[in-house]
Amino acid sequence: MRAVLERLRTGVIGVDEAFEALKVLPYEDLDFAKVDHHRRLRTGFPEVVFCQGKTIPQILAILGRLTVHNDRVMATRATPEVYAAARSDFPGAVYHEAARIVVLERQGARSAERVGRVVVASGGTADLPVAEEAAVTAEVMGAFVERLFDVGVAGLHRLLDRRQALTSARVVVAVAGMEGALPSVVAGLVDKPVIAVPTSVGYGANFGGLSALLAMLNSCAAGIGVVNIDNGFGGGYLAAQINRLGGGQAS
Amino acid sequence: MRAVLERLRTGVIGVDEAFEALKVLPYEDLDFAKVDHHRRLRTGFPEVVFCQGKTIPQILAILGRLTVHNDRVMATRATPEVYAAARSDFPGAVYHEAARIVVLERQGARSAERVGRVVVASGGTADLPVAEEAAVTAEVMGAFVERLFDVGVAGLHRLLDRRQALTSARVVVAVAGMEGALPSVVAGLVDKPVIAVPTSVGYGANFGGLSALLAMLNSCAAGIGVVNIDNGFGGGYLAAQINRLGGGQAS
Amino acid sequence: MRAVLERLRTGVIGVDEAFEALKVLPYEDLDFAKVDHHRRLRTGFPEVVFCQGKTIPQILAILGRLTVHNDRVMATRATPEVYAAARSDFPGAVYHEAARIVVLERQGARSAERVGRVVVASGGTADLPVAEEAAVTAEVMGAFVERLFDVGVAGLHRLLDRRQALTSARVVVAVAGMEGALPSVVAGLVDKPVIAVPTSVGYGANFGGLSALLAMLNSCAAGIGVVNIDNGFGGGYLAAQINRLGGGQAS
Amino acid sequence: MRAVLERLRTGVIGVDEAFEALKVLPYEDLDFAKVDHHRRLRTGFPEVVFCQGKTIPQILAILGRLTVHNDRVMATRATPEVYAAARSDFPGAVYHEAARIVVLERQGARSAERVGRVVVASGGTADLPVAEEAAVTAEVMGAFVERLFDVGVAGLHRLLDRRQALTSARVVVAVAGMEGALPSVVAGLVDKPVIAVPTSVGYGANFGGLSALLAMLNSCAAGIGVVNIDNGFGGGYLAAQINRLGGGQAS
Amino acid sequence: MRAVLERLRTGVIGVDEAFEALKVLPYEDLDFAKVDHHRRLRTGFPEVVFCQGKTIPQILAILGRLTVHNDRVMATRATPEVYAAARSDFPGAVYHEAARIVVLERQGARSAERVGRVVVASGGTADLPVAEEAAVTAEVMGAFVERLFDVGVAGLHRLLDRRQALTSARVVVAVAGMEGALPSVVAGLVDKPVIAVPTSVGYGANFGGLSALLAMLNSCAAGIGVVNIDNGFGGGYLAAQINRLGGGQAS
Amino acid sequence: MRAVLERLRTGVIGVDEAFEALKVLPYEDLDFAKVDHHRRLRTGFPEVVFCQGKTIPQILAILGRLTVHNDRVMATRATPEVYAAARSDFPGAVYHEAARIVVLERQGARSAERVGRVVVASGGTADLPVAEEAAVTAEVMGAFVERLFDVGVAGLHRLLDRRQALTSARVVVAVAGMEGALPSVVAGLVDKPVIAVPTSVGYGANFGGLSALLAMLNSCAAGIGVVNIDNGFGGGYLAAQINRLGGGQAS
Amino acid sequence: MRAVLERLRTGVIGVDEAFEALKVLPYEDLDFAKVDHHRRLRTGFPEVVFCQGKTIPQILAILGRLTVHNDRVMATRATPEVYAAARSDFPGAVYHEAARIVVLERQGARSAERVGRVVVASGGTADLPVAEEAAVTAEVMGAFVERLFDVGVAGLHRLLDRRQALTSARVVVAVAGMEGALPSVVAGLVDKPVIAVPTSVGYGANFGGLSALLAMLNSCAAGIGVVNIDNGFGGGYLAAQINRLGGGQAS
Amino acid sequence: MRAVLERLRTGVIGVDEAFEALKVLPYEDLDFAKVDHHRRLRTGFPEVVFCQGKTIPQILAILGRLTVHNDRVMATRATPEVYAAARSDFPGAVYHEAARIVVLERQGARSAERVGRVVVASGGTADLPVAEEAAVTAEVMGAFVERLFDVGVAGLHRLLDRRQALTSARVVVAVAGMEGALPSVVAGLVDKPVIAVPTSVGYGANFGGLSALLAMLNSCAAGIGVVNIDNGFGGGYLAAQINRLGGGQAS
């Protein structure tokens, strides 16, 4: 864009010509897209590849492209096969197995300092993969994360025992399937934002996570934002964004 | 039936004739229907009229018929208009306004002794009509009832404060709308049967009570039986049946 | 907790110190959780592991932990592979194949006396696994159980023939798929609590058991509590709780 | 059409001209539509106007047009206001109030002889309008109809008492709301076609009749055809068609 | 039952004893069940086994029991494996492969005369298994069946060409997936009962056959009864019952 | 934008300044928004106000603003009250009552020439408001429109009679409620685009138009685009856009 | 039909005989079906086979029949196995792998000239198969197609960069899963018809594409027609029909 | 609690007695509830009353109780009638009419300083009440709020024009009905948390806001948390919580 303006200023082209040139200039050359990109690098937020429904060659190709311009790239819903393939192309690849996440970090990249405090709480053992996806995502995005797993509402004392951990968080990610009551109970105990992640854990009339989703949307407690069913990544990402608002030091 | 058998025995009719007669005898003359009726009177369970969708003349006619053979008749979903009409036909009619129940009791009927202990817990103020319907139903059916209203899970301490009341119940009726988490939390605190009554209280994605209903069906706690949305009567009735199993004395 | 109190009494610590100590004491050290635990042992109710969605190592680990403190542990939705694995770790493991339940009993544990009477009725042959899950669960929890299988409403005489069995029950578990009418018919025949278990048996517009679930929730008969689709365990557990209210002797 | 052919035969037009003429002749001049019409008159099946969602002037205009060519016209879902208006235009109009049906019969029209036997059974008092709509429709279409109202499955003896009436029917219309179990039970008692009419009677998780509809579609009994929710007209119409197949005499 | 009466008549037992005996006599010994059974044999309707969800040993056991008392037994949803197994136990077993039906006929059983006329029409090639299931079922139940396959509404001329076949039927079974419009169009062309069978054929927003099911229930044409999705057996069974009402000769 | 460029060319501002200025220039000053606006005027497409859910003062204010810059403005879902109010502010307002559309046309505006041919076909009388909304919308947008109302699929001859009208259309708008089969049948008769408009006409299991919507989405005929339930405006708008592609002369 | 008319004209048959003959003549001999067929050939629209749910022998048989009368036949949802089989029967078969389409073209058939301009835009990589199905379908039907893939709304600049391509289209096919917002944004940028194709891409609460489908039906932008979930063929077919209205030259 | 400890320390009671006393002490005397309450006052978060479904006397009673202990109380979903009643009891009551919120502030209460920046963006005019509810809620909770109304995705330039406002927010509340695409587009433009509020605005297949809800849950953009349909209060509350994390000064 500057080149066009320069050529106009020096009389190489006229106003009409400049007008036309500016109208067809690719958007990204003058606007937020590039700014976004810079901001993304600066904040240390990684680029993300959602592996589910992509072939391994497709995933490798996208990873290859992204690692050129990014210090840190993460691939979610990555099977062990994806990791095996990624490791031969990118020797430093790290696999978070329970979270099903592969992380590629550029050598020499400034290590992501973990700041603030995100608590990831989950209801049952079967919710663990989603909860780990949330936790690892938030960590890769620079959040200090504390895990409170297996604190479902049917055994309330397990949750109440960890009240101090909950209240020291900047934001809580509450992961639960079945009746999805955990976020309601948590939001009644803390006065910080709660990100609710419904899971498809359960059977019968849970309708693939619909029961937990509806419960979370209809919570009688205020201060809850809900993400898609089994969307641990989305929950961790949003939590890390919120956590970052609190500034740089660990709390 | 005995008449037929007697006539066969005395030779008035033959085997073939008796066979035919017995095949067409009205069922109720030989079977459980009558027994049921006797048992109902004996147990003190009232006959019930569901008023919703019936005209006042229809309701009065049914009440009139039922009061002939029953010590105690209750009409649920009764509007003030229904009560006004009932009162002129049946001067002793009692109206439980919050519960929307009219009770007619035969003069001189042995008063229903209240036994055992049914706790009716409810989440929010708006669930009160359904909770009261459950409570009054259980009382009319002879249960001693304790009400724990406004103990929703978003303010857990309100519920935990009443733990002793909960654990002394033979059966708990947990009434809640919105995310419907109350029965899960209650069933985690007591080891007695919990009857879950979802209500249509809420808005948006509660879909007329579906959110609470699904949450209750998918509870991670065992020992919960669910009734229809807003079915306070059904919850109170079932609780009273269960309560009666524990025997006659108040607990 | 007693230790803290003792140290306060003996002057080792002051009131302020004791106050602080008690505030952070793990909940389970002072409250219902432990009491619950004791009560659970006393009542003979077993601890339960839901195997579906867990790996065999996970299941074995949980079983190992639970058998330390419990006389009796049951694992539901256990495949033959789970049983084979459990048997090598726990030689006394018993497999209820149709019910898909593995039971571990501590050697020398006081055998569970079967009391009361729970009738488990089911509609069709395909409902058998769910019905057996309910029946075995109730038995392991100490209920005397009578099975009335294949008594669906399309052949009413099969059910009516067993009326005497039904009316002698303290509580009936009615298991049915497809149109799910069995609980309605049963509740019209008995005046005891009926636990309705919808199954996913059927096809087309049964929508994975939704047809039976809705039918049971909308029953025109009172006295029915519904559990989740295919939740035989939940039905049997609730029935055993109710049955126990009737006291210790077999009826 | 004959005119065209005649003109071709007599040479007034050529083959090409005739070909074109026949191609554009209104369909109804050569085909089934007219035949249908004749058949309809001959069979005594009436023309039907569905009043719901039409203004009274629209209804009167349609009735006026239909009565020109038909011996018998019926208007369904007719409010008292529709009847009042119809009566002033058509003095002989008859109103079946419970069924919400107005019948107009041409003076001197051969009265419809009632043949065969259609039994209309219904579950509860609130199903009466739909059941009456079915019954009156079948009668207007020439069927002999027997009504068995208030025979819901929760009080099975009421239905079993009327087994003889059921088994003497050519076809049974079973009308029920809530859990919609009546058709299943009826189809298990008779070996004749059963037309199932779900009603929207109920509340909560009946979802406007969905519970009864799904139950009827998923019946474990064979020989059931289902019509739309609250579609008493459709049920009576189909039953009358089936009944007519059995021939002219009353059974 | 006669034995009891006879013993009463001859004084072996008294009235009281007879009364008790009759009260506990198995239902089937005195009532409709047996009559049903007789009627079933007399009408030539076969006993039916629904194979889906049953193991081959279970199926063989049930077939073995049924063939003792029935001239004709059919097994629906039978895979080739089921047929292979059935053939070794029952050498005369016949397999209707497209319909997935195995038929066992008692040697020397009076062959089922095919009467009346049932037309089975279907929309597309993929609906064929369901349409064949309907057709074979009706044939086994004694109906003369004519097949009109691949006459979907998007190519209306295919259907209109066969109008004569349609109008000569006593009852039409219309099988269609996707938008499920075939029954509406057929019911507009004939004045006989139409049995609508929705299929799960389609993809995307057909939701497993829901689109066709709803279309058929909401038909603007009267005279349509709907069965469950993919329930070819149910459609053929109901059609055969209706067809039989028209009497014995082929039409 | 030209002003900025001119100032750069003449040296009033430098490249940096120009760069900044262009980055913050309101979008609409340099891009498609304005072009769109011009194109809209040139094509004669009107601006549209959706009245439902707006107060009359709001509607009048919006109309007032739009009429300043537009030759032709239309207001959809306009009640008679809206029209009465609009008429006093805009004396030339025209009300299409059945379509519930008010049209305001600037005095002296070049009258919209009607080109091409859009056929609007509808199933039943009750679909008329939606069909008229589609027809009037297409007319206001410059299409020649032919109406084929009351041509539902249950009386196929009515539709086949008008085949010539259908095949001469550039695009057909097919409006239907209940089973929504009209678009499928129409798309089988013509080889032009068909716009399907489902209506909420019906009752019971039509679920507010869902039955028609699903049927249209699942049509076995190709060449059908579906709009929202009752969205006559959307159907007419899309049809007019398509019709215009065929060029200026009436066909 | 002409033969009949000729025989009437020459007196071989009389009017009555001709009348009867014409009434029973197969429809296709006199009407639109044949005309359709001619039109189809003339327009170059291919015959289409939907492979999903058909066996390879069935597909080959249908292809064989269609290639006799058609210059061009396409098979959609064709797996590599289908292609392999087709290639041995039809050596000139071409496989569009990403689109899962096999095209058979008669040797010497006039090659389809590509006219107009259809833009196929898609949201994400995973939507590619559906987008390609739409693109190839439109190409085979004679449309010039431009692909704009991976222009989802979360990265708006990618779409805005291609505004010129969008605005030069006669019709845009917008393919998107998840929240399905692409058609709304596109329809706000262009004033041409937009065909919206929802895909099942996503997880959790996308319910197999329902989220995208509902979003597209509820677009706040006018000028959008929606096809079934994953129905790339339907989208491409409708777009090609619309594109053809614009006449023969490429734009 | 201290009293008990003191009595133990001074020997008035023993350890056992203290143990028992502590076990039954009301929860609220030692725990978070009170702390919560203090924290709430300190943070300036108001107490909230949800008026919908409550009578005016009930509302006034609750308001009266809350104003005793709180500096600031807000009542949501307050009709003008509620406001009129509140004003006579609480003369300083302020009514935010568009937001349907009444605010009561204690005289002399430290005025809430507005910090940070919350942007509330909404799609259409009809979403205004929900958007205002979010905006006023956030303001009452101490957030500086900027409103960007009427920036729906069908006119993208309106939104892009306000990009600078969006990117300067700490958190964006995106309110939209119909296809609910606004949050996706916004989240692609900013890297801050986005709170998505679906509204019930729309008709037909929007199913009371379900279309917007599903779209928001399925967004292809990360960083979005969703609240219930029409839940402006919930969106504003969560946004204010997040905004507060960024610290005290306005940004």
PDB file of C-alpha atoms in Angstrom, chain D residues 51-204:
ATOM      1  CA  CYS D  51     -62.436 -25.274   9.724  1.00  0.00           C
ATOM      2  CA  GLN D  52     -59.411 -24.538  11.912  1.00  0.00           C
ATOM      3  CA  GLY D  53     -57.547 -21.521  10.566  1.00  0.00           C
ATOM      4  CA  LYS D  54     -60.335 -20.454   8.234  1.00  0.00           C
ATOM      5  CA  THR D  55     -62.632 -17.481   8.725  1.00  0.00           C
ATOM      6  CA  ILE D  56     -66.364 -18.022   8.987  1.00  0.00           C
ATOM      7  CA  PRO D  57     -67.045 -16.386   5.580  1.00  0.00           C
ATOM      8  CA  GLN D  58     -64.463 -18.674   3.979  1.00  0.00           C
ATOM      9  CA  ILE D  59     -66.063 -21.706   5.611  1.00  0.00           C
ATOM     10  CA  LEU D  60     -69.547 -20.702   4.518  1.00  0.00           C
ATOM     11  CA  ALA D  61     -68.386 -20.113   0.942  1.00  0.00           C
ATOM     12  CA  ILE D  62     -66.733 -23.526   0.733  1.00  0.00           C
ATOM     13  CA  LEU D  63     -69.745 -25.229   2.300  1.00  0.00           C
ATOM     14  CA  GLY D  64     -72.011 -23.515  -0.179  1.00  0.00           C
ATOM     15  CA  ARG D  65     -69.992 -24.761  -3.108  1.00  0.00           C
ATOM     16  CA  LEU D  66     -69.736 -28.295  -1.803  1.00  0.00           C
ATOM     17  CA  THR D  67     -73.404 -28.714  -0.972  1.00  0.00           C
ATOM     18  CA  VAL D  68     -74.287 -28.152  -4.629  1.00  0.00           C
ATOM     19  CA  HIS D  69     -72.698 -31.421  -5.700  1.00  0.00           C
ATOM     20  CA  ASN D  70     -72.728 -33.535  -2.573  1.00  0.00           C
ATOM     21  CA  ASP D  71     -75.439 -35.244  -0.593  1.00  0.00           C
ATOM     22  CA  ARG D  72     -73.520 -34.883   2.595  1.00  0.00           C
ATOM     23  CA  VAL D  73     -70.862 -32.421   3.722  1.00  0.00           C
ATOM     24  CA  MET D  74     -69.119 -32.304   7.055  1.00  0.00           C
ATOM     25  CA  ALA D  75     -67.114 -29.513   8.662  1.00  0.00           C
ATOM     26  CA  THR D  76     -64.554 -30.548  11.314  1.00  0.00           C
ATOM     27  CA  ARG D  77     -63.038 -28.466  14.110  1.00  0.00           C
ATOM     28  CA  ALA D  78     -66.153 -26.319  13.950  1.00  0.00           C
ATOM     29  CA  THR D  79     -66.645 -23.934  16.868  1.00  0.00           C
ATOM     30  CA  PRO D  80     -70.126 -23.032  18.143  1.00  0.00           C
ATOM     31  CA  GLU D  81     -69.715 -19.772  16.190  1.00  0.00           C
ATOM     32  CA  VAL D  82     -69.169 -21.686  12.983  1.00  0.00           C
ATOM     33  CA  TYR D  83     -72.263 -23.730  13.702  1.00  0.00           C
ATOM     34  CA  ALA D  84     -74.364 -20.632  14.428  1.00  0.00           C
ATOM     35  CA  ALA D  85     -73.304 -19.120  11.123  1.00  0.00           C
ATOM     36  CA  ALA D  86     -73.799 -22.365   9.219  1.00  0.00           C
ATOM     37  CA  ARG D  87     -77.275 -22.854  10.622  1.00  0.00           C
ATOM     38  CA  SER D  88     -78.574 -19.580   9.208  1.00  0.00           C
ATOM     39  CA  ASP D  89     -77.240 -20.451   5.740  1.00  0.00           C
ATOM     40  CA  PHE D  90     -78.097 -24.125   5.946  1.00  0.00           C
ATOM     41  CA  PRO D  91     -81.143 -24.581   8.191  1.00  0.00           C
ATOM     42  CA  GLY D  92     -80.773 -28.368   8.391  1.00  0.00           C
ATOM     43  CA  ALA D  93     -77.228 -28.212   9.746  1.00  0.00           C
ATOM     44  CA  VAL D  94     -76.602 -30.591  12.646  1.00  0.00           C
ATOM     45  CA  TYR D  95     -73.960 -29.889  15.277  1.00  0.00           C
ATOM     46  CA  HIS D  96     -72.097 -32.652  17.085  1.00  0.00           C
ATOM     47  CA  GLU D  97     -70.785 -30.459  19.840  1.00  0.00           C
ATOM     48  CA  ALA D  98     -68.376 -32.760  21.590  1.00  0.00           C
ATOM     49  CA  ALA D  99     -66.925 -33.801  18.243  1.00  0.00           C
ATOM     50  CA  ARG D 100     -66.863 -30.200  16.988  1.00  0.00           C
ATOM     51  CA  ILE D 101     -68.423 -31.376  13.711  1.00  0.00           C
ATOM     52  CA  VAL D 102     -71.191 -29.779  11.648  1.00  0.00           C
ATOM     53  CA  VAL D 103     -73.007 -32.027   9.179  1.00  0.00           C
ATOM     54  CA  LEU D 104     -75.026 -30.754   6.241  1.00  0.00           C
ATOM     55  CA  GLU D 105     -77.242 -33.262   4.519  1.00  0.00           C
ATOM     56  CA  ARG D 106     -79.114 -32.620   1.297  1.00  0.00           C
ATOM     57  CA  GLN D 107     -82.850 -32.860   1.786  1.00  0.00           C
ATOM     58  CA  GLY D 108     -84.161 -36.110   0.416  1.00  0.00           C
ATOM     59  CA  ALA D 109     -80.678 -37.601   0.331  1.00  0.00           C
ATOM     60  CA  ARG D 110     -80.739 -41.316   0.892  1.00  0.00           C
ATOM     61  CA  SER D 111     -79.925 -41.696   4.535  1.00  0.00           C
ATOM     62  CA  ALA D 112     -76.565 -43.316   5.169  1.00  0.00           C
ATOM     63  CA  GLU D 113     -77.116 -46.868   6.321  1.00  0.00           C
ATOM     64  CA  ARG D 114     -74.721 -47.757   9.096  1.00  0.00           C
ATOM     65  CA  VAL D 115     -72.859 -50.998   8.386  1.00  0.00           C
ATOM     66  CA  GLY D 116     -70.184 -53.132  10.057  1.00  0.00           C
ATOM     67  CA  ARG D 117     -68.849 -52.173  13.448  1.00  0.00           C
ATOM     68  CA  VAL D 118     -66.195 -49.686  14.405  1.00  0.00           C
ATOM     69  CA  VAL D 119     -65.261 -49.520  18.069  1.00  0.00           C
ATOM     70  CA  VAL D 120     -63.875 -46.199  19.268  1.00  0.00           C
ATOM     71  CA  ALA D 121     -62.024 -46.676  22.561  1.00  0.00           C
ATOM     72  CA  SER D 122     -60.434 -43.854  24.509  1.00  0.00           C
ATOM     73  CA  GLY D 123     -58.230 -43.552  27.549  1.00  0.00           C
ATOM     74  CA  GLY D 124     -59.426 -40.609  29.597  1.00  0.00           C
ATOM     75  CA  THR D 125     -62.120 -37.983  29.877  1.00  0.00           C
ATOM     76  CA  ALA D 126     -59.908 -35.365  28.284  1.00  0.00           C
ATOM     77  CA  ASP D 127     -59.518 -37.479  25.147  1.00  0.00           C
ATOM     78  CA  LEU D 128     -63.267 -37.276  24.563  1.00  0.00           C
ATOM     79  CA  PRO D 129     -63.312 -34.515  21.903  1.00  0.00           C
ATOM     80  CA  VAL D 130     -60.856 -36.417  19.732  1.00  0.00           C
ATOM     81  CA  ALA D 131     -62.636 -39.711  20.300  1.00  0.00           C
ATOM     82  CA  GLU D 132     -65.998 -38.153  19.438  1.00  0.00           C
ATOM     83  CA  GLU D 133     -64.507 -36.614  16.299  1.00  0.00           C
ATOM     84  CA  ALA D 134     -63.425 -40.094  15.248  1.00  0.00           C
ATOM     85  CA  ALA D 135     -66.755 -41.638  16.126  1.00  0.00           C
ATOM     86  CA  VAL D 136     -68.939 -39.046  14.399  1.00  0.00           C
ATOM     87  CA  THR D 137     -66.696 -39.078  11.315  1.00  0.00           C
ATOM     88  CA  ALA D 138     -67.022 -42.841  11.010  1.00  0.00           C
ATOM     89  CA  GLU D 139     -70.795 -42.600  11.487  1.00  0.00           C
ATOM     90  CA  VAL D 140     -71.212 -39.903   8.858  1.00  0.00           C
ATOM     91  CA  MET D 141     -69.211 -42.154   6.534  1.00  0.00           C
ATOM     92  CA  GLY D 142     -71.673 -44.957   7.105  1.00  0.00           C
ATOM     93  CA  ALA D 143     -70.151 -47.046   9.838  1.00  0.00           C
ATOM     94  CA  PHE D 144     -71.946 -48.462  12.832  1.00  0.00           C
ATOM     95  CA  VAL D 145     -69.941 -47.163  15.779  1.00  0.00           C
ATOM     96  CA  GLU D 146     -69.666 -48.350  19.373  1.00  0.00           C
ATOM     97  CA  ARG D 147     -68.012 -46.097  21.933  1.00  0.00           C
ATOM     98  CA  LEU D 148     -65.847 -47.439  24.778  1.00  0.00           C
ATOM     99  CA  PHE D 149     -64.703 -44.331  26.584  1.00  0.00           C
ATOM    100  CA  ASP D 150     -62.569 -44.008  29.716  1.00  0.00           C
ATOM    101  CA  VAL D 151     -60.921 -47.417  29.441  1.00  0.00           C
ATOM    102  CA  GLY D 152     -57.293 -46.367  30.062  1.00  0.00           C
ATOM    103  CA  VAL D 153     -54.604 -48.913  30.793  1.00  0.00           C
ATOM    104  CA  ALA D 154     -54.028 -47.803  34.367  1.00  0.00           C
ATOM    105  CA  GLY D 155     -57.359 -49.435  35.234  1.00  0.00           C
ATOM    106  CA  LEU D 156     -57.087 -52.488  33.062  1.00  0.00           C
ATOM    107  CA  HIS D 157     -60.285 -54.135  34.311  1.00  0.00           C
ATOM    108  CA  ARG D 158     -62.378 -51.425  32.655  1.00  0.00           C
ATOM    109  CA  LEU D 159     -60.941 -52.456  29.318  1.00  0.00           C
ATOM    110  CA  LEU D 160     -61.017 -56.192  29.927  1.00  0.00           C
ATOM    111  CA  ASP D 161     -64.683 -55.955  30.913  1.00  0.00           C
ATOM    112  CA  ARG D 162     -65.408 -54.777  27.404  1.00  0.00           C
ATOM    113  CA  ARG D 163     -63.371 -57.438  25.632  1.00  0.00           C
ATOM    114  CA  GLN D 164     -66.430 -58.801  23.900  1.00  0.00           C
ATOM    115  CA  ALA D 165     -67.236 -55.428  22.410  1.00  0.00           C
ATOM    116  CA  LEU D 166     -63.670 -55.126  21.195  1.00  0.00           C
ATOM    117  CA  THR D 167     -63.502 -58.536  19.593  1.00  0.00           C
ATOM    118  CA  SER D 168     -66.733 -58.015  17.716  1.00  0.00           C
ATOM    119  CA  ALA D 169     -65.384 -54.956  15.918  1.00  0.00           C
ATOM    120  CA  ARG D 170     -64.127 -54.949  12.347  1.00  0.00           C
ATOM    121  CA  VAL D 171     -61.694 -52.244  13.277  1.00  0.00           C
ATOM    122  CA  VAL D 172     -60.892 -50.453  16.537  1.00  0.00           C
ATOM    123  CA  VAL D 173     -59.959 -46.791  16.856  1.00  0.00           C
ATOM    124  CA  ALA D 174     -57.883 -46.407  20.028  1.00  0.00           C
ATOM    125  CA  VAL D 175     -57.568 -42.812  21.234  1.00  0.00           C
ATOM    126  CA  ALA D 176     -55.116 -41.953  24.009  1.00  0.00           C
ATOM    127  CA  GLY D 177     -52.828 -39.226  25.279  1.00  0.00           C
ATOM    128  CA  MET D 178     -50.093 -39.297  27.905  1.00  0.00           C
ATOM    129  CA  GLU D 179     -48.218 -42.611  27.565  1.00  0.00           C
ATOM    130  CA  GLY D 180     -50.433 -43.769  24.669  1.00  0.00           C
ATOM    131  CA  ALA D 181     -50.449 -47.424  25.686  1.00  0.00           C
ATOM    132  CA  LEU D 182     -54.075 -48.175  24.855  1.00  0.00           C
ATOM    133  CA  PRO D 183     -53.523 -49.288  21.208  1.00  0.00           C
ATOM    134  CA  SER D 184     -50.812 -51.761  22.288  1.00  0.00           C
ATOM    135  CA  VAL D 185     -53.072 -53.358  24.836  1.00  0.00           C
ATOM    136  CA  VAL D 186     -56.058 -53.405  22.481  1.00  0.00           C
ATOM    137  CA  ALA D 187     -54.035 -54.902  19.621  1.00  0.00           C
ATOM    138  CA  GLY D 188     -52.989 -57.672  21.975  1.00  0.00           C
ATOM    139  CA  LEU D 189     -56.643 -58.478  22.668  1.00  0.00           C
ATOM    140  CA  VAL D 190     -58.090 -58.442  19.148  1.00  0.00           C
ATOM    141  CA  ASP D 191     -56.891 -59.659  15.767  1.00  0.00           C
ATOM    142  CA  LYS D 192     -58.447 -56.832  13.794  1.00  0.00           C
ATOM    143  CA  PRO D 193     -56.844 -53.628  12.538  1.00  0.00           C
ATOM    144  CA  VAL D 194     -56.318 -50.993  15.220  1.00  0.00           C
ATOM    145  CA  ILE D 195     -56.154 -47.323  14.285  1.00  0.00           C
ATOM    146  CA  ALA D 196     -54.162 -45.428  16.906  1.00  0.00           C
ATOM    147  CA  VAL D 197     -54.947 -41.762  17.511  1.00  0.00           C
ATOM    148  CA  PRO D 198     -52.477 -40.022  19.844  1.00  0.00           C
ATOM    149  CA  THR D 199     -53.810 -36.960  21.648  1.00  0.00           C
ATOM    150  CA  SER D 200     -52.036 -33.946  23.064  1.00  0.00           C
ATOM    151  CA  VAL D 201     -53.638 -34.603  26.447  1.00  0.00           C
ATOM    152  CA  GLY D 202     -51.052 -34.391  29.214  1.00  0.00           C
ATOM    153  CA  TYR D 203     -48.380 -31.941  30.252  1.00  0.00           C
ATOM    154  CA  GLY D 204     -44.653 -31.609  30.736  1.00  0.00           C
TER     155      GLY D 204
END
